[in-house]
CSV table of C-alpha atoms in Angstrom, one decimal:
chain,number,residue,atom,x,y,z
A,210,UNK,CA,94.8,72.5,101.4
A,211,UNK,CA,96.4,71.7,104.7
A,212,UNK,CA,93.9,72.4,108.2
A,213,UNK,CA,94.8,75.4,109.3
A,214,UNK,CA,94.5,75.5,113.5
A,215,UNK,CA,95.0,78.7,115.8
A,216,UNK,CA,95.0,78.4,119.7
A,217,UNK,CA,92.6,81.1,121.4
A,218,UNK,CA,91.4,81.5,125.3
A,219,UNK,CA,89.3,79.2,126.5
A,220,UNK,CA,87.8,81.4,128.5
A,221,UNK,CA,88.5,84.9,127.3
A,222,UNK,CA,89.6,87.6,130.3
A,223,UNK,CA,87.0,89.8,128.1
A,224,UNK,CA,84.5,87.5,128.3
A,225,UNK,CA,83.5,87.4,124.6
A,226,UNK,CA,84.0,91.4,123.6
A,227,UNK,CA,86.3,90.4,120.9
A,228,UNK,CA,89.5,92.1,122.1
A,229,UNK,CA,91.7,89.2,122.8
A,230,UNK,CA,94.9,88.5,119.5
A,231,UNK,CA,93.1,85.8,117.9
A,232,UNK,CA,89.6,87.9,116.7
A,233,UNK,CA,92.7,89.6,114.6
A,234,UNK,CA,93.7,86.1,112.6
A,235,UNK,CA,89.8,85.0,112.8
A,236,UNK,CA,88.8,88.2,110.7
A,237,UNK,CA,91.3,87.8,108.4
A,238,UNK,CA,90.6,84.4,107.7
A,239,UNK,CA,87.2,85.6,107.0
A,240,UNK,CA,87.8,87.3,105.0
A,241,UNK,CA,89.5,86.1,102.5
A,242,UNK,CA,87.3,82.9,103.2
A,243,UNK,CA,89.8,80.1,104.6
A,244,UNK,CA,88.1,77.5,107.8
A,245,UNK,CA,90.1,77.1,110.4
A,246,UNK,CA,89.9,74.7,113.7
A,247,UNK,CA,90.0,76.5,117.2
A,248,UNK,CA,92.1,74.6,120.1
A,249,UNK,CA,91.0,76.1,123.5
A,250,UNK,CA,93.3,77.0,125.9
A,251,UNK,CA,93.7,77.5,129.5
A,252,UNK,CA,95.8,80.0,131.3
A,253,UNK,CA,97.2,77.7,132.6
A,254,UNK,CA,98.1,75.2,129.8
A,255,UNK,CA,99.1,78.5,127.6
A,256,UNK,CA,102.5,79.1,130.5
A,257,UNK,CA,103.7,75.0,129.7
A,258,UNK,CA,106.9,74.5,128.1
A,259,UNK,CA,104.6,72.1,125.3
A,260,UNK,CA,102.5,74.7,124.7
A,261,UNK,CA,105.4,77.3,124.3
A,262,UNK,CA,106.9,75.5,121.9
A,263,UNK,CA,103.8,76.8,119.7
A,264,UNK,CA,103.8,80.2,121.7
A,265,UNK,CA,107.5,81.6,123.3
A,266,UNK,CA,106.0,83.7,125.6
A,267,UNK,CA,102.7,81.5,126.4
A,268,UNK,CA,100.3,83.6,124.7
A,269,UNK,CA,97.0,83.2,122.1
A,270,UNK,CA,97.2,83.2,118.9
A,271,UNK,CA,99.0,81.1,118.0
A,272,UNK,CA,99.0,79.2,114.1
A,273,UNK,CA,99.8,75.7,112.4
A,274,UNK,CA,99.2,74.7,109.0
A,275,UNK,CA,100.5,72.0,108.1
A,276,UNK,CA,104.2,71.7,110.0
A,277,UNK,CA,104.2,75.3,109.8
A,278,UNK,CA,104.0,77.0,113.5
A,279,UNK,CA,103.7,81.0,113.8
A,280,UNK,CA,102.5,83.5,116.5
A,281,UNK,CA,102.1,87.4,116.4
A,282,UNK,CA,99.0,88.2,115.3
A,283,UNK,CA,100.9,90.8,112.8
A,284,UNK,CA,102.7,88.0,111.1
A,285,UNK,CA,100.0,85.6,111.0
A,286,UNK,CA,98.0,88.0,109.7
A,287,UNK,CA,101.1,88.9,107.0
A,288,UNK,CA,101.3,85.4,106.5
A,289,UNK,CA,97.0,84.8,105.4
A,290,UNK,CA,97.7,88.0,103.6
A,291,UNK,CA,100.2,86.5,101.6
A,292,UNK,CA,98.6,83.5,100.7
A,293,UNK,CA,95.5,84.7,99.9
A,294,UNK,CA,93.7,87.6,98.1
A,295,UNK,CA,91.5,90.3,99.8
A,296,UNK,CA,93.7,91.8,102.1
A,297,UNK,CA,97.1,93.6,100.5
A,298,UNK,CA,97.2,95.5,97.0
A,299,UNK,CA,98.1,93.8,94.2
A,300,UNK,CA,100.4,96.8,93.4
A,301,UNK,CA,104.0,96.6,95.4
A,302,UNK,CA,103.9,99.8,96.8
A,303,UNK,CA,100.3,99.7,97.9
A,304,UNK,CA,101.4,96.3,99.2
A,305,UNK,CA,104.4,97.9,101.0
A,306,UNK,CA,102.4,100.8,102.3
A,307,UNK,CA,99.8,98.6,104.3
A,308,UNK,CA,102.4,96.6,105.4
A,309,UNK,CA,103.4,99.8,107.4
A,310,UNK,CA,100.1,100.5,108.7
A,311,UNK,CA,100.1,96.4,110.0
A,312,UNK,CA,103.4,98.1,111.8
A,313,UNK,CA,101.7,101.4,112.9
A,314,UNK,CA,99.2,99.6,114.9
A,315,UNK,CA,101.7,97.2,117.0
A,316,UNK,CA,104.5,99.4,116.7
A,317,UNK,CA,103.0,102.9,117.2
A,318,UNK,CA,99.4,103.0,118.2
A,319,UNK,CA,99.7,99.5,120.5
A,320,UNK,CA,102.0,100.4,123.1
A,321,UNK,CA,100.4,103.6,125.1
A,322,UNK,CA,97.1,101.5,124.8
A,323,UNK,CA,98.7,99.0,126.6
A,324,UNK,CA,100.3,101.0,129.1
A,325,UNK,CA,96.7,102.2,129.6
A,326,UNK,CA,95.4,98.3,130.0
A,327,UNK,CA,98.7,97.9,132.3
A,328,UNK,CA,97.7,100.7,134.2
A,329,UNK,CA,94.2,99.5,134.6
A,330,UNK,CA,94.6,95.7,134.9
A,331,UNK,CA,97.8,95.6,136.6
A,332,UNK,CA,98.4,98.7,138.4
A,333,UNK,CA,95.2,100.0,139.2
A,334,UNK,CA,95.6,99.0,143.0
A,335,UNK,CA,98.5,101.0,143.1
A,336,UNK,CA,98.7,104.5,144.9
A,337,UNK,CA,100.0,106.6,142.4
A,338,UNK,CA,97.8,105.5,139.6
A,339,UNK,CA,94.9,107.7,139.9
A,340,UNK,CA,97.2,110.2,139.4
A,341,UNK,CA,99.1,109.3,136.5
A,342,UNK,CA,96.0,108.2,134.5
A,343,UNK,CA,95.9,111.7,132.9
A,344,UNK,CA,99.6,111.1,131.3
A,345,UNK,CA,98.9,107.6,130.1
A,346,UNK,CA,95.7,108.7,128.9
A,347,UNK,CA,97.5,112.0,127.0
A,348,UNK,CA,100.2,109.6,125.2
A,349,UNK,CA,97.4,108.0,123.9
A,350,UNK,CA,94.8,110.9,122.5
A,351,UNK,CA,98.4,112.6,120.9
A,352,UNK,CA,98.8,109.3,119.0
A,353,UNK,CA,95.2,109.4,118.0
A,354,UNK,CA,95.1,112.5,116.2
A,355,UNK,CA,97.9,112.0,114.7
A,356,UNK,CA,96.2,108.9,113.1
A,357,UNK,CA,93.6,110.9,112.9
A,358,UNK,CA,94.7,113.6,110.5
A,359,UNK,CA,96.4,111.6,108.7
A,360,UNK,CA,93.1,109.7,107.9
A,361,UNK,CA,91.2,112.8,107.8
A,362,UNK,CA,87.7,111.9,105.6
A,363,UNK,CA,88.7,109.0,104.1
A,364,UNK,CA,87.2,105.7,104.9
A,365,UNK,CA,90.2,103.8,105.3
A,366,UNK,CA,94.1,104.2,105.6
A,367,UNK,CA,95.3,103.9,102.6
A,368,UNK,CA,93.2,103.5,99.8
A,369,UNK,CA,90.9,100.6,100.0
A,370,UNK,CA,90.7,98.1,103.1
A,371,UNK,CA,93.7,96.3,103.8
A,372,UNK,CA,95.4,94.1,106.6
A,373,UNK,CA,96.6,97.2,107.7
A,374,UNK,CA,92.7,98.7,108.5
A,375,UNK,CA,92.1,95.0,110.0
A,376,UNK,CA,95.3,95.6,112.5
A,377,UNK,CA,94.6,99.2,113.6
A,378,UNK,CA,90.9,98.8,113.9
A,379,UNK,CA,91.7,96.4,115.9
A,380,UNK,CA,93.9,97.8,118.5
A,381,UNK,CA,92.0,100.5,118.4
A,382,UNK,CA,88.1,98.6,119.6
A,383,UNK,CA,90.7,98.2,123.1
A,384,UNK,CA,90.1,101.9,124.0
A,385,UNK,CA,86.4,101.6,123.5
A,386,UNK,CA,85.2,100.8,127.3
A,387,UNK,CA,87.7,103.8,127.9
A,388,UNK,CA,85.8,106.5,126.1
A,389,UNK,CA,89.2,107.8,124.9
A,390,UNK,CA,88.1,106.2,121.4
A,391,UNK,CA,85.1,108.8,121.1
A,392,UNK,CA,86.8,111.9,121.7
A,393,UNK,CA,88.0,111.0,118.2
A,394,UNK,CA,85.0,110.7,116.3
A,395,UNK,CA,86.7,109.8,113.0
A,396,UNK,CA,88.0,107.3,114.5
A,397,UNK,CA,85.7,105.5,115.8
A,398,UNK,CA,83.8,105.7,112.7
A,399,UNK,CA,86.3,104.1,111.3
A,400,UNK,CA,86.3,101.3,114.0
A,401,UNK,CA,82.4,100.7,113.2
A,402,UNK,CA,83.0,100.6,109.2
A,403,UNK,CA,85.4,97.9,110.5
A,404,UNK,CA,83.3,96.2,112.8
A,405,UNK,CA,80.0,96.1,110.1
A,406,UNK,CA,82.1,93.9,108.0
A,407,UNK,CA,80.5,90.7,107.2
A,408,UNK,CA,83.7,89.0,108.0
A,409,UNK,CA,84.3,90.5,110.8
A,410,UNK,CA,81.0,89.6,112.1
A,411,UNK,CA,81.8,85.8,111.6
A,412,UNK,CA,85.1,86.5,113.7
A,413,UNK,CA,83.0,87.7,116.3
A,414,UNK,CA,80.6,85.2,116.7
A,415,UNK,CA,82.9,82.9,117.0
A,416,UNK,CA,84.6,84.0,119.2
A,417,UNK,CA,81.4,84.7,121.1
A,418,UNK,CA,79.9,81.3,121.1
A,419,UNK,CA,83.1,79.6,122.3
A,420,UNK,CA,83.1,82.5,125.4
A,421,UNK,CA,79.3,81.6,125.9
A,422,UNK,CA,80.1,77.9,126.6
A,423,UNK,CA,78.2,77.1,129.9
B,191,UNK,CA,118.4,101.2,90.9
B,192,UNK,CA,116.2,104.2,92.8
B,193,UNK,CA,118.3,106.1,95.3
B,194,UNK,CA,117.2,105.5,98.9
B,195,UNK,CA,117.1,108.6,101.3
B,196,UNK,CA,116.3,107.6,104.6
B,197,UNK,CA,115.6,110.8,107.3
B,198,UNK,CA,117.6,110.5,110.7
B,199,UNK,CA,117.6,112.8,113.6
B,200,UNK,CA,119.8,115.9,112.6
B,201,UNK,CA,121.5,115.1,116.4
B,202,UNK,CA,119.4,112.0,117.8
B,203,UNK,CA,118.8,112.3,121.3
B,204,UNK,CA,121.1,109.4,122.6
B,205,UNK,CA,124.6,111.4,121.7
B,206,UNK,CA,125.2,108.8,118.9
B,207,UNK,CA,124.7,105.5,120.9
B,208,UNK,CA,123.0,104.2,117.9
B,209,UNK,CA,119.4,103.3,119.8
B,210,UNK,CA,117.5,105.7,117.5
B,211,UNK,CA,115.2,103.4,114.6
B,212,UNK,CA,117.2,104.6,112.0
B,213,UNK,CA,119.8,102.5,112.5
B,214,UNK,CA,117.6,99.3,112.0
B,215,UNK,CA,117.4,100.6,108.3
B,216,UNK,CA,120.8,101.5,107.7
B,217,UNK,CA,122.0,98.2,109.4
B,218,UNK,CA,119.5,96.4,107.0
B,219,UNK,CA,120.9,98.2,103.7
B,220,UNK,CA,124.5,97.5,105.0
B,221,UNK,CA,123.5,94.0,105.2
B,222,UNK,CA,122.1,93.2,102.1
B,223,UNK,CA,124.7,96.1,100.5
B,224,UNK,CA,122.2,98.7,99.3
B,225,UNK,CA,123.5,102.8,99.1
B,226,UNK,CA,121.5,105.0,100.3
B,227,UNK,CA,121.4,108.5,101.3
B,228,UNK,CA,120.5,110.3,104.8
B,229,UNK,CA,118.1,113.8,105.4
B,230,UNK,CA,119.1,115.0,109.1
B,231,UNK,CA,115.8,116.3,109.9
B,232,UNK,CA,115.5,118.5,113.4
B,233,UNK,CA,112.7,118.1,116.0
B,234,UNK,CA,110.9,121.2,114.6
B,235,UNK,CA,110.7,119.6,111.3
B,236,UNK,CA,110.1,116.2,111.9
B,237,UNK,CA,106.7,117.8,113.8
B,238,UNK,CA,105.5,119.8,110.4
B,239,UNK,CA,102.7,119.6,108.0
B,240,UNK,CA,104.9,118.9,105.0
B,241,UNK,CA,107.5,115.8,107.2
B,242,UNK,CA,103.8,114.4,108.2
B,243,UNK,CA,103.1,113.8,104.4
B,244,UNK,CA,106.0,111.3,104.8
B,245,UNK,CA,106.2,110.0,108.7
B,246,UNK,CA,102.3,111.1,110.1
B,247,UNK,CA,103.6,110.4,114.0
B,248,UNK,CA,106.1,113.0,113.4
B,249,UNK,CA,109.1,110.6,113.8
B,250,UNK,CA,112.3,108.7,112.3
B,251,UNK,CA,113.7,106.9,110.0
B,252,UNK,CA,110.7,107.4,106.8
B,253,UNK,CA,112.2,105.7,104.1
B,254,UNK,CA,111.6,107.0,99.9
B,255,UNK,CA,112.5,104.7,97.0
B,256,UNK,CA,111.5,106.6,94.2
B,257,UNK,CA,107.4,107.7,94.3
B,258,UNK,CA,107.0,104.9,97.2
B,259,UNK,CA,107.5,106.5,100.9
B,260,UNK,CA,107.7,104.2,104.3
B,261,UNK,CA,107.7,104.4,107.6
B,262,UNK,CA,107.4,102.1,110.8
B,263,UNK,CA,111.4,100.6,110.9
B,264,UNK,CA,109.8,96.9,110.8
B,265,UNK,CA,108.1,97.4,108.0
B,266,UNK,CA,110.6,98.9,106.3
B,267,UNK,CA,113.4,96.7,106.8
B,268,UNK,CA,110.9,93.6,105.3
B,269,UNK,CA,110.8,96.0,102.2
B,270,UNK,CA,114.3,95.6,102.8
B,271,UNK,CA,114.8,91.9,103.1
B,272,UNK,CA,111.8,91.1,100.2
B,273,UNK,CA,113.7,92.9,97.6
B,274,UNK,CA,117.4,92.2,98.3
B,275,UNK,CA,119.5,88.6,99.4
B,276,UNK,CA,120.6,87.9,102.8
B,277,UNK,CA,118.0,89.2,105.7
B,278,UNK,CA,115.4,86.4,105.1
B,279,UNK,CA,115.4,82.4,104.6
B,280,UNK,CA,114.6,81.6,100.9
B,281,UNK,CA,112.4,78.5,102.1
B,282,UNK,CA,108.6,79.5,103.1
B,283,UNK,CA,108.1,78.3,106.0
B,284,UNK,CA,111.7,79.8,107.1
B,285,UNK,CA,110.6,82.8,105.7
B,286,UNK,CA,107.4,83.2,107.5
B,287,UNK,CA,108.9,82.6,111.3
B,288,UNK,CA,111.4,84.8,110.1
B,289,UNK,CA,108.8,87.7,110.1
B,290,UNK,CA,106.8,86.4,113.0
B,291,UNK,CA,110.3,87.0,115.2
B,292,UNK,CA,110.2,90.6,113.2
B,293,UNK,CA,106.7,91.3,114.8
B,294,UNK,CA,107.6,90.0,118.2
B,295,UNK,CA,110.3,92.6,118.6
B,296,UNK,CA,108.5,95.4,117.9
B,297,UNK,CA,104.9,93.5,119.4
B,298,UNK,CA,105.6,91.8,122.8
B,299,UNK,CA,109.2,92.4,123.9
B,300,UNK,CA,109.9,96.6,123.2
B,301,UNK,CA,106.3,97.5,125.0
B,302,UNK,CA,107.8,96.9,128.1
B,303,UNK,CA,111.0,98.4,127.4
B,304,UNK,CA,109.1,101.5,126.0
B,305,UNK,CA,107.7,101.4,129.1
B,306,UNK,CA,110.8,101.8,131.1
B,307,UNK,CA,112.2,104.3,128.6
B,308,UNK,CA,109.0,106.3,129.8
B,309,UNK,CA,109.0,106.0,133.0
B,310,UNK,CA,112.9,108.0,133.3
B,311,UNK,CA,113.1,110.4,130.8
B,312,UNK,CA,108.8,111.6,130.8
B,313,UNK,CA,107.9,110.8,134.8
B,314,UNK,CA,111.2,110.5,136.4
B,315,UNK,CA,110.4,113.4,138.6
B,316,UNK,CA,106.9,112.0,139.4
B,317,UNK,CA,106.8,111.3,142.5
B,318,UNK,CA,105.8,107.5,142.0
B,319,UNK,CA,107.9,106.6,139.6
B,320,UNK,CA,111.0,105.2,142.0
B,321,UNK,CA,108.3,103.0,143.7
B,322,UNK,CA,106.7,102.3,140.2
B,323,UNK,CA,110.0,101.1,138.3
B,324,UNK,CA,110.1,97.4,140.3
B,325,UNK,CA,107.0,96.5,138.2
B,326,UNK,CA,108.1,98.5,134.9
B,327,UNK,CA,111.4,96.4,135.2
B,328,UNK,CA,109.5,93.1,136.3
B,329,UNK,CA,107.3,92.4,133.2
B,330,UNK,CA,110.3,93.4,131.3
B,331,UNK,CA,112.7,90.8,132.5
B,332,UNK,CA,109.6,88.1,132.5
B,333,UNK,CA,109.7,88.7,128.7
B,334,UNK,CA,113.5,88.6,128.1
B,335,UNK,CA,113.4,85.5,130.4
B,336,UNK,CA,111.0,83.5,128.1
B,337,UNK,CA,113.0,85.1,125.2
B,338,UNK,CA,116.1,83.4,126.9
B,339,UNK,CA,114.5,81.1,127.2
B,340,UNK,CA,113.7,80.3,123.6
B,341,UNK,CA,116.8,81.0,122.8
B,342,UNK,CA,118.5,78.6,124.3
B,343,UNK,CA,122.5,77.7,123.0
B,344,UNK,CA,121.1,79.0,119.8
B,345,UNK,CA,123.1,82.0,118.2
B,346,UNK,CA,119.8,83.5,116.6
B,347,UNK,CA,116.1,82.7,116.9
B,348,UNK,CA,115.2,80.9,114.5
B,349,UNK,CA,118.1,79.2,112.4
B,350,UNK,CA,120.8,81.5,110.2
B,351,UNK,CA,120.6,85.4,111.1
B,352,UNK,CA,117.5,87.1,109.8
B,353,UNK,CA,115.8,90.1,109.8
B,354,UNK,CA,113.8,88.8,112.9
B,355,UNK,CA,117.4,88.9,114.8
B,356,UNK,CA,117.6,92.3,113.7
B,357,UNK,CA,114.9,94.1,115.1
B,358,UNK,CA,115.1,92.2,118.1
B,359,UNK,CA,119.0,93.3,118.8
B,360,UNK,CA,118.5,96.5,118.3
B,361,UNK,CA,115.2,96.3,120.4
B,362,UNK,CA,117.4,94.8,123.1
B,363,UNK,CA,120.2,97.2,123.0
B,364,UNK,CA,117.6,99.9,124.2
B,365,UNK,CA,118.1,97.9,127.5
B,366,UNK,CA,121.8,98.5,127.7
B,367,UNK,CA,122.4,101.6,129.4
B,368,UNK,CA,119.8,100.1,132.8
B,369,UNK,CA,122.1,97.0,133.5
B,370,UNK,CA,119.0,94.9,132.8
B,371,UNK,CA,120.2,93.2,129.5
B,372,UNK,CA,123.1,92.1,131.8
B,373,UNK,CA,121.1,90.5,134.4
B,374,UNK,CA,120.7,87.9,131.6
B,375,UNK,CA,123.7,86.1,130.0
B,376,UNK,CA,122.4,85.2,126.8
B,377,UNK,CA,120.6,87.6,125.5
B,378,UNK,CA,123.4,90.2,126.4
B,379,UNK,CA,125.2,87.9,124.2
B,380,UNK,CA,122.9,87.9,121.6
B,381,UNK,CA,123.3,91.1,121.5
B,382,UNK,CA,127.5,91.6,121.2
B,383,UNK,CA,127.1,88.4,118.5
B,384,UNK,CA,124.5,91.3,116.5
B,385,UNK,CA,126.6,93.9,116.9
B,386,UNK,CA,129.7,92.7,115.8
B,387,UNK,CA,128.5,92.2,112.4
B,388,UNK,CA,130.3,94.5,110.3
B,389,UNK,CA,127.4,95.6,108.4
B,390,UNK,CA,126.0,96.5,111.9
B,391,UNK,CA,129.5,98.4,112.3
B,392,UNK,CA,129.1,100.3,109.0
B,393,UNK,CA,125.6,101.1,109.9
B,394,UNK,CA,126.7,102.5,113.5
B,395,UNK,CA,129.7,104.2,112.1
B,396,UNK,CA,127.4,106.2,109.5
B,397,UNK,CA,125.5,107.5,112.1
B,398,UNK,CA,127.9,108.3,114.7
B,399,UNK,CA,129.1,110.5,112.0
B,400,UNK,CA,126.5,112.6,112.1
B,401,UNK,CA,125.6,113.2,115.9
B,402,UNK,CA,129.5,114.1,116.0
B,403,UNK,CA,129.3,116.8,113.2
B,404,UNK,CA,130.4,119.9,115.4
C-alpha cells in the first residue's frame, strides 16, 4: 500500500466546524477504512508556486498517493470510491447515478451556496449586500426545495448511502450557520443522518484535533 | 446497442450559440462516435413533475440509455468516457487526473462564471449591479490567471485532449460575450483549439439546427 497524504488548513477559517473541503476526503477515507497522513498548510504556503504544483488554484485539499497527485474534493472522493468498496453501488447503473449526485452536489447545489458565502464573507460590508441577500437566499431555497422533493421520505438520494450523499451532505452543511437548512426539515434530517455515521464522526474529530492545537 | 437520448432546449436561451449544457454531451458523443437522439423540451415542460423524474432540478440535459437515466453534464460525459475510447487516458493516473479537471471545470471555474451570468441576466436591472460587477469579474480573472498559469504553453490541461478539456472549454466559452476570455490570450487559444475539433463542430451544428427551426 502506498501512503495517502492530504493537505488541509493549518488553521481552518471555520475554527474546526468541519466545513473545509478536506473533510469530504477524510470522511471518504474513513468510510472505506483507509489510513492517511495530513500535511497542514498555511494560507501563505498554499499560494506559493511550490504548492500550486499540487493544487493549481492554491486551495486545499490536495491528495498524493505514490506519484499520483489529485485535487478537487469530488475527484478525490471518486478516486477513493473507485478503488475501495463502500462508497459506490456495485451495479453499473446505480454507480453512474451515484456519480451523477456527486456532480449535482458541486455543480448544482454548491454554486448558489458559494454565492451566499461570498456575499457574507467578501461583500459583507458592501452597501448593496443587505438588499441583495434575499435574492441570493431565494436561489438557494429553490434548489433545496427541488432536492427535498427528490429525496421524499428516503434516507439517501438513491438507495443506499453513497459518495453522492457524502458530497451532498457536506455541501449542505455549509448552510447550517445561516438557518436556511432548518427551513427544509427533510434535508436537515438528511444532513443529520450523514453526520451520525461513525466514519463522519472520526473525520470530524480528526480535523477538529488539528484546529484545537495551541 | 441501446439508443441514447438526450434532452435539450426546444429553443435555447442563447439562440444557438452552443452555450447550453447539452453541447457538452453532444460533443462527448461525437468524440467517441456514438449516435444519439434528441428530445427537445420547452421551458414549461422541463418544470413539470414528469420531466423532473428525469432531472430533479428541471434542467437540460437529461440522458437516457435503456433503463439508465442520468443528469448533470459532467456525470453524463464521464459515463460516456468510461464506456468508449477517446476521452480518458488509458493509464490509471492519467485517467484520475483527467477526472480532476472535469470536477475543476464545474466546481472551481464555473461557479464564478455563473455569478457573472446571474449578475447580468437575473440582477441586471438591480441598482447595485454596475457597482458590484468589477468584484464579480475580478473573481473570474483570479481563476483564469491560475488556470492560464497551469496551462502554460501546453495544448491541453494534462497531455492529450480529454474529457477534462471538453468540460473546461465549454465552461470557458460562457465568457466569450463578456470579453473576459480575450484578456487571457492563452485560454482564448485553448478554447479555439477545442472549437476546432471536428467532433465539436458536428455537435455545434446539431444544436444550431434545432435552434434554427422556424
